[in-house]
Coordinates of C-alpha atoms in Angstrom, one line a residue:
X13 CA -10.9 -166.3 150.3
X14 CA -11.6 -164.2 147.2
X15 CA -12.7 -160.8 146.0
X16 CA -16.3 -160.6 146.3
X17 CA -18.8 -161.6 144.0
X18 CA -21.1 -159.3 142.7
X19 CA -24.4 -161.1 142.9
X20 CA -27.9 -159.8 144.6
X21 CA -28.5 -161.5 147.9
X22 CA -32.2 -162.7 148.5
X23 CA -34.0 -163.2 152.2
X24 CA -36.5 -165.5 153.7
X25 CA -37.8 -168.4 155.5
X26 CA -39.0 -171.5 153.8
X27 CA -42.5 -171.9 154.3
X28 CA -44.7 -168.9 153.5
X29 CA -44.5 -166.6 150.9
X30 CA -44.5 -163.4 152.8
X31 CA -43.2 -160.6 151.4
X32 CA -40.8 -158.3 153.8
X33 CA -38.5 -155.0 153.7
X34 CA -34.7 -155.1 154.7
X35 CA -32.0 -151.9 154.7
X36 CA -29.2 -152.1 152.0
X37 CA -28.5 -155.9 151.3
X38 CA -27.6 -155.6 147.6
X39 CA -24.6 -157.9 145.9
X40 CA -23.4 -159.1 149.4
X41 CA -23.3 -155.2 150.9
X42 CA -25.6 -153.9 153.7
X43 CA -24.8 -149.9 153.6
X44 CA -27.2 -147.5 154.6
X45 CA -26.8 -145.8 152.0
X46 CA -28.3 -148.5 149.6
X47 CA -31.8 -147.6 150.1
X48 CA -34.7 -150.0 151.3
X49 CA -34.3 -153.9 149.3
X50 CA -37.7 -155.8 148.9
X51 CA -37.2 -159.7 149.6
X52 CA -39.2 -162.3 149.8
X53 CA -39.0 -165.5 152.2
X54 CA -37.4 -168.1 150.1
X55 CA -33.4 -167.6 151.4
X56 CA -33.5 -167.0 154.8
X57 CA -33.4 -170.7 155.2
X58 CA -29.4 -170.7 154.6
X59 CA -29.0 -167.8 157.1
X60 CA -30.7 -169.7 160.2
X61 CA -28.7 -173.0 159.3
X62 CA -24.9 -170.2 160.0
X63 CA -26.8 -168.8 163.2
X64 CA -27.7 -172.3 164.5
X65 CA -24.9 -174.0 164.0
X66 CA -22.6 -171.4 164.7
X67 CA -23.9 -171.5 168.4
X68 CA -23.9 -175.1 168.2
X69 CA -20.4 -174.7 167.9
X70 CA -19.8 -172.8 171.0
X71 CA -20.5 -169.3 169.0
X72 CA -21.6 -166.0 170.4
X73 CA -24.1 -164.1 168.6
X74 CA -21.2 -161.7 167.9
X75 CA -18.7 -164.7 166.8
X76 CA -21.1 -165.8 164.1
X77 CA -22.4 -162.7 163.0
X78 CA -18.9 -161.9 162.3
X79 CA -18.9 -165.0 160.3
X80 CA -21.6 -164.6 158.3
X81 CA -20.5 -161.1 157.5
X82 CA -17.5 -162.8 156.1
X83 CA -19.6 -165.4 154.1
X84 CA -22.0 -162.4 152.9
X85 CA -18.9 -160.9 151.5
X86 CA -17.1 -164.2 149.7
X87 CA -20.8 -165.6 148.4
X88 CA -23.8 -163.6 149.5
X89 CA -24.5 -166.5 151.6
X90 CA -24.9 -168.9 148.6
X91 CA -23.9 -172.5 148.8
X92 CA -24.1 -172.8 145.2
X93 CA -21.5 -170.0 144.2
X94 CA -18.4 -170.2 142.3
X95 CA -16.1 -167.6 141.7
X96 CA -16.7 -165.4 138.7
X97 CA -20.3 -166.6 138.2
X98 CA -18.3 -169.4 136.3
X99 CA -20.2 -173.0 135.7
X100 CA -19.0 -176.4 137.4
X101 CA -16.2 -178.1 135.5
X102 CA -14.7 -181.7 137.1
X103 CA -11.4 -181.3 135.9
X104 CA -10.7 -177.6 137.7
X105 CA -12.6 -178.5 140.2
X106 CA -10.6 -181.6 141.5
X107 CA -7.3 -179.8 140.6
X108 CA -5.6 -178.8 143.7
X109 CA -3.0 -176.4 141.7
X110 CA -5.8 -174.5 140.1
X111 CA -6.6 -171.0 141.8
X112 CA -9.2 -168.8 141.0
X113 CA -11.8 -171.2 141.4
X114 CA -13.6 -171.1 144.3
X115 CA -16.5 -173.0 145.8
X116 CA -19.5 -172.3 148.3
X117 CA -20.7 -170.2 151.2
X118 CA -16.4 -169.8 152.2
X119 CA -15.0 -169.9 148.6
X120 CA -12.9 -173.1 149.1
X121 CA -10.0 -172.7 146.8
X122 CA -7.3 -174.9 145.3
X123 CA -6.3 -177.6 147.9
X124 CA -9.3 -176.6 150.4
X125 CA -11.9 -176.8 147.5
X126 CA -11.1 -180.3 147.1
X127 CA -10.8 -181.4 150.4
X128 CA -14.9 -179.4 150.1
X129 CA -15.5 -182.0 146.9
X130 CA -14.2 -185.1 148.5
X131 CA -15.7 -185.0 151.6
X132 CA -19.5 -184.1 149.8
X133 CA -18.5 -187.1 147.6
X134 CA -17.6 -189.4 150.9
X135 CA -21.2 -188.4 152.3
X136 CA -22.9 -189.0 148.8
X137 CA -23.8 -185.9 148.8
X138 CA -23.9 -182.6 146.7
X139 CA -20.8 -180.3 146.9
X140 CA -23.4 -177.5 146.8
X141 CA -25.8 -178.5 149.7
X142 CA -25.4 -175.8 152.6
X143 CA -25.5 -178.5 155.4
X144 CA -23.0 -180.3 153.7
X145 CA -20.7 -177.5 153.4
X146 CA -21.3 -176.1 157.1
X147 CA -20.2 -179.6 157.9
X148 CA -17.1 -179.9 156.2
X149 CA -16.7 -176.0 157.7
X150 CA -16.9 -176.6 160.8
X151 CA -15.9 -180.6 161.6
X152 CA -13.9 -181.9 158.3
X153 CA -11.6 -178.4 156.9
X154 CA -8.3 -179.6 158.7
X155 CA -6.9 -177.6 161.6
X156 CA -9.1 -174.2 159.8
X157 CA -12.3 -175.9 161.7
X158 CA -10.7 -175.9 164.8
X159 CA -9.9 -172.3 164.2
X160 CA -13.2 -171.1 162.9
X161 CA -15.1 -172.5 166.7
X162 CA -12.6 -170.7 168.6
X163 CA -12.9 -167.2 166.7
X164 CA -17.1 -167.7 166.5
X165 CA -16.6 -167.4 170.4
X166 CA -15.1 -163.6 170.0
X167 CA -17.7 -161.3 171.4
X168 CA -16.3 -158.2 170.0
X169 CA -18.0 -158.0 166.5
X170 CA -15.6 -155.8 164.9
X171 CA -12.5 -157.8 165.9
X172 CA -13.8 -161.2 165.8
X173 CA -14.8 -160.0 162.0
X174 CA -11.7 -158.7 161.3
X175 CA -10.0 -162.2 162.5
X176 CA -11.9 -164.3 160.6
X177 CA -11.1 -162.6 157.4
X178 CA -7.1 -162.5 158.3
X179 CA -6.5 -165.7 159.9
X180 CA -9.3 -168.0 158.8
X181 CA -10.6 -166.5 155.4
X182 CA -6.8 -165.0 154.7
X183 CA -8.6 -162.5 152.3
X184 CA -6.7 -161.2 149.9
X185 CA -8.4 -158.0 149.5
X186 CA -7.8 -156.8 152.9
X187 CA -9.6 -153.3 151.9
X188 CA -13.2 -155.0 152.6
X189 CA -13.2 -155.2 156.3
X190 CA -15.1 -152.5 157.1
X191 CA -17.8 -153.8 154.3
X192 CA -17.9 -157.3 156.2
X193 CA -17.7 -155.4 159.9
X194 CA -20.8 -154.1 158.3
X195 CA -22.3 -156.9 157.1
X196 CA -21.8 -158.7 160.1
X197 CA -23.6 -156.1 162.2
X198 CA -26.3 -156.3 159.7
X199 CA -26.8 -160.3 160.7
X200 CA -26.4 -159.7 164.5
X201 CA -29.4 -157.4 164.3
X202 CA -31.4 -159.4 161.8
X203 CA -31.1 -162.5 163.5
X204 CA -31.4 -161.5 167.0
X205 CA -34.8 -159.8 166.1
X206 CA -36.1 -163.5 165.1
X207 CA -38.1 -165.8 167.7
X208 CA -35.3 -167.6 168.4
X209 CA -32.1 -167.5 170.1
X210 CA -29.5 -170.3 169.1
X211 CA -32.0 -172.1 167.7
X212 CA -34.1 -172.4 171.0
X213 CA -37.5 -171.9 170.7
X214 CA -39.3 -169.0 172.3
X215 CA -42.6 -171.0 172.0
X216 CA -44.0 -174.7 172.8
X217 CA -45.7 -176.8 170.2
X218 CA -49.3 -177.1 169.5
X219 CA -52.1 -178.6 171.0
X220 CA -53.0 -182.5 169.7
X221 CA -56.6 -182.1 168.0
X222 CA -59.4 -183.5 170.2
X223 CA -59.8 -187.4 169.1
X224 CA -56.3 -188.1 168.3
X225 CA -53.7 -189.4 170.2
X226 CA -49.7 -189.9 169.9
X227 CA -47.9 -193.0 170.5
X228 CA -44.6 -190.7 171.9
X229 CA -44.4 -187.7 173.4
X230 CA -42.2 -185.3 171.5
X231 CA -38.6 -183.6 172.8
X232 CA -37.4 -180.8 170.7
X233 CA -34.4 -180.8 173.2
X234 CA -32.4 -183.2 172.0
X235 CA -33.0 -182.3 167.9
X236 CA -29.9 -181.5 166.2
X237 CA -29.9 -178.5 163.5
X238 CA -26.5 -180.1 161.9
X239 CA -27.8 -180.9 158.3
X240 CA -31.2 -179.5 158.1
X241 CA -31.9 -175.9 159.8
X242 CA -34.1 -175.4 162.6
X243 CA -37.9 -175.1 162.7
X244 CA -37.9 -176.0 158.7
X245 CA -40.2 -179.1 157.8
X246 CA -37.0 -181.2 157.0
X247 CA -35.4 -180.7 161.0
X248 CA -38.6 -181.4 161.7
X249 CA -39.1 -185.2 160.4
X250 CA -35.5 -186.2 160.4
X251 CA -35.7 -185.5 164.3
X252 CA -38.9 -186.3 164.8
X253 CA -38.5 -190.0 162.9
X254 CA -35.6 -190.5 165.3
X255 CA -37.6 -190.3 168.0
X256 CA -39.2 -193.8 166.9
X257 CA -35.6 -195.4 165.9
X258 CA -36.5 -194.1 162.5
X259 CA -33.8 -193.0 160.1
X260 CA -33.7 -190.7 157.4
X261 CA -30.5 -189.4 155.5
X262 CA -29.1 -186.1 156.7
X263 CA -29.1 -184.6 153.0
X264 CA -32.6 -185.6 151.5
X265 CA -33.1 -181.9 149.8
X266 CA -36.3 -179.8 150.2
X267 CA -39.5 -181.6 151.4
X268 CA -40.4 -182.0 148.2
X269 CA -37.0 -184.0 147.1
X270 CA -37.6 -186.7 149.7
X271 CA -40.3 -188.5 147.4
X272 CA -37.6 -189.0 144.9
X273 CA -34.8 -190.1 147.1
X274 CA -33.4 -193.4 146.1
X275 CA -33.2 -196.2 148.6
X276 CA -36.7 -195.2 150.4
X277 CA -39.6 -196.8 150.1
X278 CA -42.7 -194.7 148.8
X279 CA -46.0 -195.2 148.4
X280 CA -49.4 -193.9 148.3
X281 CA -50.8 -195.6 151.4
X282 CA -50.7 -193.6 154.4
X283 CA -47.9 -195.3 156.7
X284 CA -47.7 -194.6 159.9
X285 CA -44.5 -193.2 161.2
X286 CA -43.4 -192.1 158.1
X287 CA -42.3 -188.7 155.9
X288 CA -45.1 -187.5 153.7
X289 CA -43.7 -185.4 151.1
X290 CA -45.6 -182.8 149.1
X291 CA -45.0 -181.4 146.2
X292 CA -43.7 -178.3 145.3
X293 CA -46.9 -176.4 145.2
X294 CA -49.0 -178.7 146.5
X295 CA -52.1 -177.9 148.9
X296 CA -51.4 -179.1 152.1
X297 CA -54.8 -180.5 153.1
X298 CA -57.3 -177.9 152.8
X299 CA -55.4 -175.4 154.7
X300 CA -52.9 -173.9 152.9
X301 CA -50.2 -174.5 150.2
X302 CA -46.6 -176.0 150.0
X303 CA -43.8 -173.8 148.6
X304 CA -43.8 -173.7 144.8
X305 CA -40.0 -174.1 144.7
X306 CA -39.4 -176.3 148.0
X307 CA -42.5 -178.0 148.5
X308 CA -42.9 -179.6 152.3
X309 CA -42.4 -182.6 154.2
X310 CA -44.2 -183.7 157.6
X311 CA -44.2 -186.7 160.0
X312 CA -47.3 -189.4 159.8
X313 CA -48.3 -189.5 164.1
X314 CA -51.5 -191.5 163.7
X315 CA -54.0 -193.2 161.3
X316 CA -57.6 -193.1 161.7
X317 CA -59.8 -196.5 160.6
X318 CA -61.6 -194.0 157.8
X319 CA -58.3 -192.9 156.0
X320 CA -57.6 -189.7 158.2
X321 CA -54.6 -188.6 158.7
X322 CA -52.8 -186.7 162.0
X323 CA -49.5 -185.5 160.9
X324 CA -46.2 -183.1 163.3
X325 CA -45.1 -180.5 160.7
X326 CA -42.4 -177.6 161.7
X327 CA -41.6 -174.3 159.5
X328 CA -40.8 -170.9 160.6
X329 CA -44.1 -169.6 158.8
X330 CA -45.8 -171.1 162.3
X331 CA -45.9 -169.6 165.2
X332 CA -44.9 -172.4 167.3
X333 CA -42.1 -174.3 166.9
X334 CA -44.2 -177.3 165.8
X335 CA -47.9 -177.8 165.0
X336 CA -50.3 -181.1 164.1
X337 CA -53.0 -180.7 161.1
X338 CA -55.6 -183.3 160.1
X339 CA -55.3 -184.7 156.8
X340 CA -59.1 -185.9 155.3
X341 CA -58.8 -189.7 154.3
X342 CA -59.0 -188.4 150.6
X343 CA -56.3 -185.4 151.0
X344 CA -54.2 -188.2 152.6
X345 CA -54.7 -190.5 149.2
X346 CA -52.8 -188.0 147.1
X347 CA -49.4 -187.2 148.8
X348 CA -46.3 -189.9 148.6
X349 CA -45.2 -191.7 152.1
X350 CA -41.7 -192.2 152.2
X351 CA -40.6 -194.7 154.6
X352 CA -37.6 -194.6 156.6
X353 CA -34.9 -197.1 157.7

């Protein structure tokens, strides 16, 4: 919807730091050329949430490869991008007349970038929040979100990309295609060489620790990905709490945000059935350590009569799609229970 920014796009997944290698992403391009890019695993978060949905949507792994190449080349796959690197003002912003100001992973523009703000303001929710905006993308964007899930089902990579840009995007910089055909064939190989396929799972949950029981058996099947992306800590709880008619809002942040949501309870108390957040950084029991920048969230399954805890946590740094941990009575005393509706 705009020239492309120039701005260095970042990789990862959301749980553990790991560092990893990837060929020739640098400011939204992916040419061989570009020589080898270290990343570490702190953005790849916003990629799985396009993949999943996208196939949620009725996409092909071509279809939404070609769309995130288009996204790579508007925002680098940024939710929080605006055009020209330029800050957030209200009053361009909320002009429909203005041009030149775009917003997000699509660079809404003009009319479409307020439709963007008002619908993020009607969910109470930031304009910048990648959920929100795949939401709006593909659900609340007029007649362009009916578009977008028919062209995501194109299984020709090249001319499915080169749609999107001319009926749905209507780039102006027509020149770029073969940049985002690139890009897109970048994704298709990148996220078809993860452990998961449309956000299926390739591998079963964990084993309940001896002693400990679970007052519901758990169904990954029916988990939705729309809001938070799958196999991170936050699909995890919000899923997992509905399970047990529990509700949780479908834009609570990072794990560590949901201790600071208003209109939850929290406390310091283990609860039972309830989202135990941890803080950015924080050691998650003895074991290992929450993201500095993200922290972690997991689901309370049971309580023992000594303080001990049995939690469900999800995050693509595990090798199953979910996993349980034992919290000690006194690692359980120090993280923040936030109870749900």
């Amino acid at each position: 919807m705009k020239k492309k920014l120039s701005v260095v796009f970042v990789l990862g997944a959301l749980l553990l730091p790991v560092s990893v290698t990837m060929m020739g992403v640098v400011g939204g391009t992916t040419d061989a050329s570009a020589g080898m890019v270290s990343v570490d695993t702190t953005g790849m978060d916003e990629a799985h949430k396009i993949w999943v949905q996208g196939h949620q949507y009725g996409g092909t792994d071509e279809g939404v490869a070609a769309l995130m190449g288009n996204l790579q080349h508007e925002s680098t796959l940024k939710a929080n991008i605006i055009q020209s690197n330029q800050s957030y003002d209200e009053s361009k912003a909320m002009d429909s007349s203005l041009g030149g100001y775009a917003l997000g992973l699509a660079q809404w523009d003009a009319g479409r970038r307020v439709n963007l703000l008002n619908f993020a303001k009607s969910e109470n929710a930031n304009w910048n929040d990648t959920g929100l905006q795949l939401n709006f993308l593909f659900n609340h964007d007029g007649s362009d979100s009916t578009l977008i899930k028919q062209l995501i089902k194109g299984t020709d990579i090249n001319q499915t990309t080169e749609n999107i840009m001319r009926q749905w995007e209507r780039a102006g910089a027509t020149d770029s295609l073969g940049q985002r055909q690139a890009d897109a064939k970048y994704w298709l190989n990148a996220m078809k060489n993860e452990s998961t396929s449309g956000g299926v799972a390739t591998s079963p949950g964990a084993t309940i620790p001896t002693g400990w029981t679970i007052d519901k058996s758990i169904n990954t099947g029916n988990y939705i990905a729309d809001s938070y992306s799958y196999k991170q800590c936050t699909w995890w709880v919000y899923n997992r709490a509905k399970e047990f008619g529990i509700s949780y809002g479908a834009y609570m942040g990072n794990g560590a945000d949901w201790q600071n949501q208003a209109g939850y309870s929290v406390t310091t108390t283990p609860t039972l059935h309830s989202a135990v957040s941890f803080s950015a950084g924080q050691m998650v029991g003895d074991q290992w350590q929450a993201d500095s920048q993200y922290g972690h969230v997991a689901f309370v399954e049971a309580i023992h009569s000594d303080g001990s805890v049995l939690i469900s946590q999800s995050g693509t740094g595990f090798s199953t799609e979910y996993t349980y941990q034992v919290l000690s009575a006194t690692q359980a005393s120090q993280l923040h229970y936030v109870i749900g509706k």
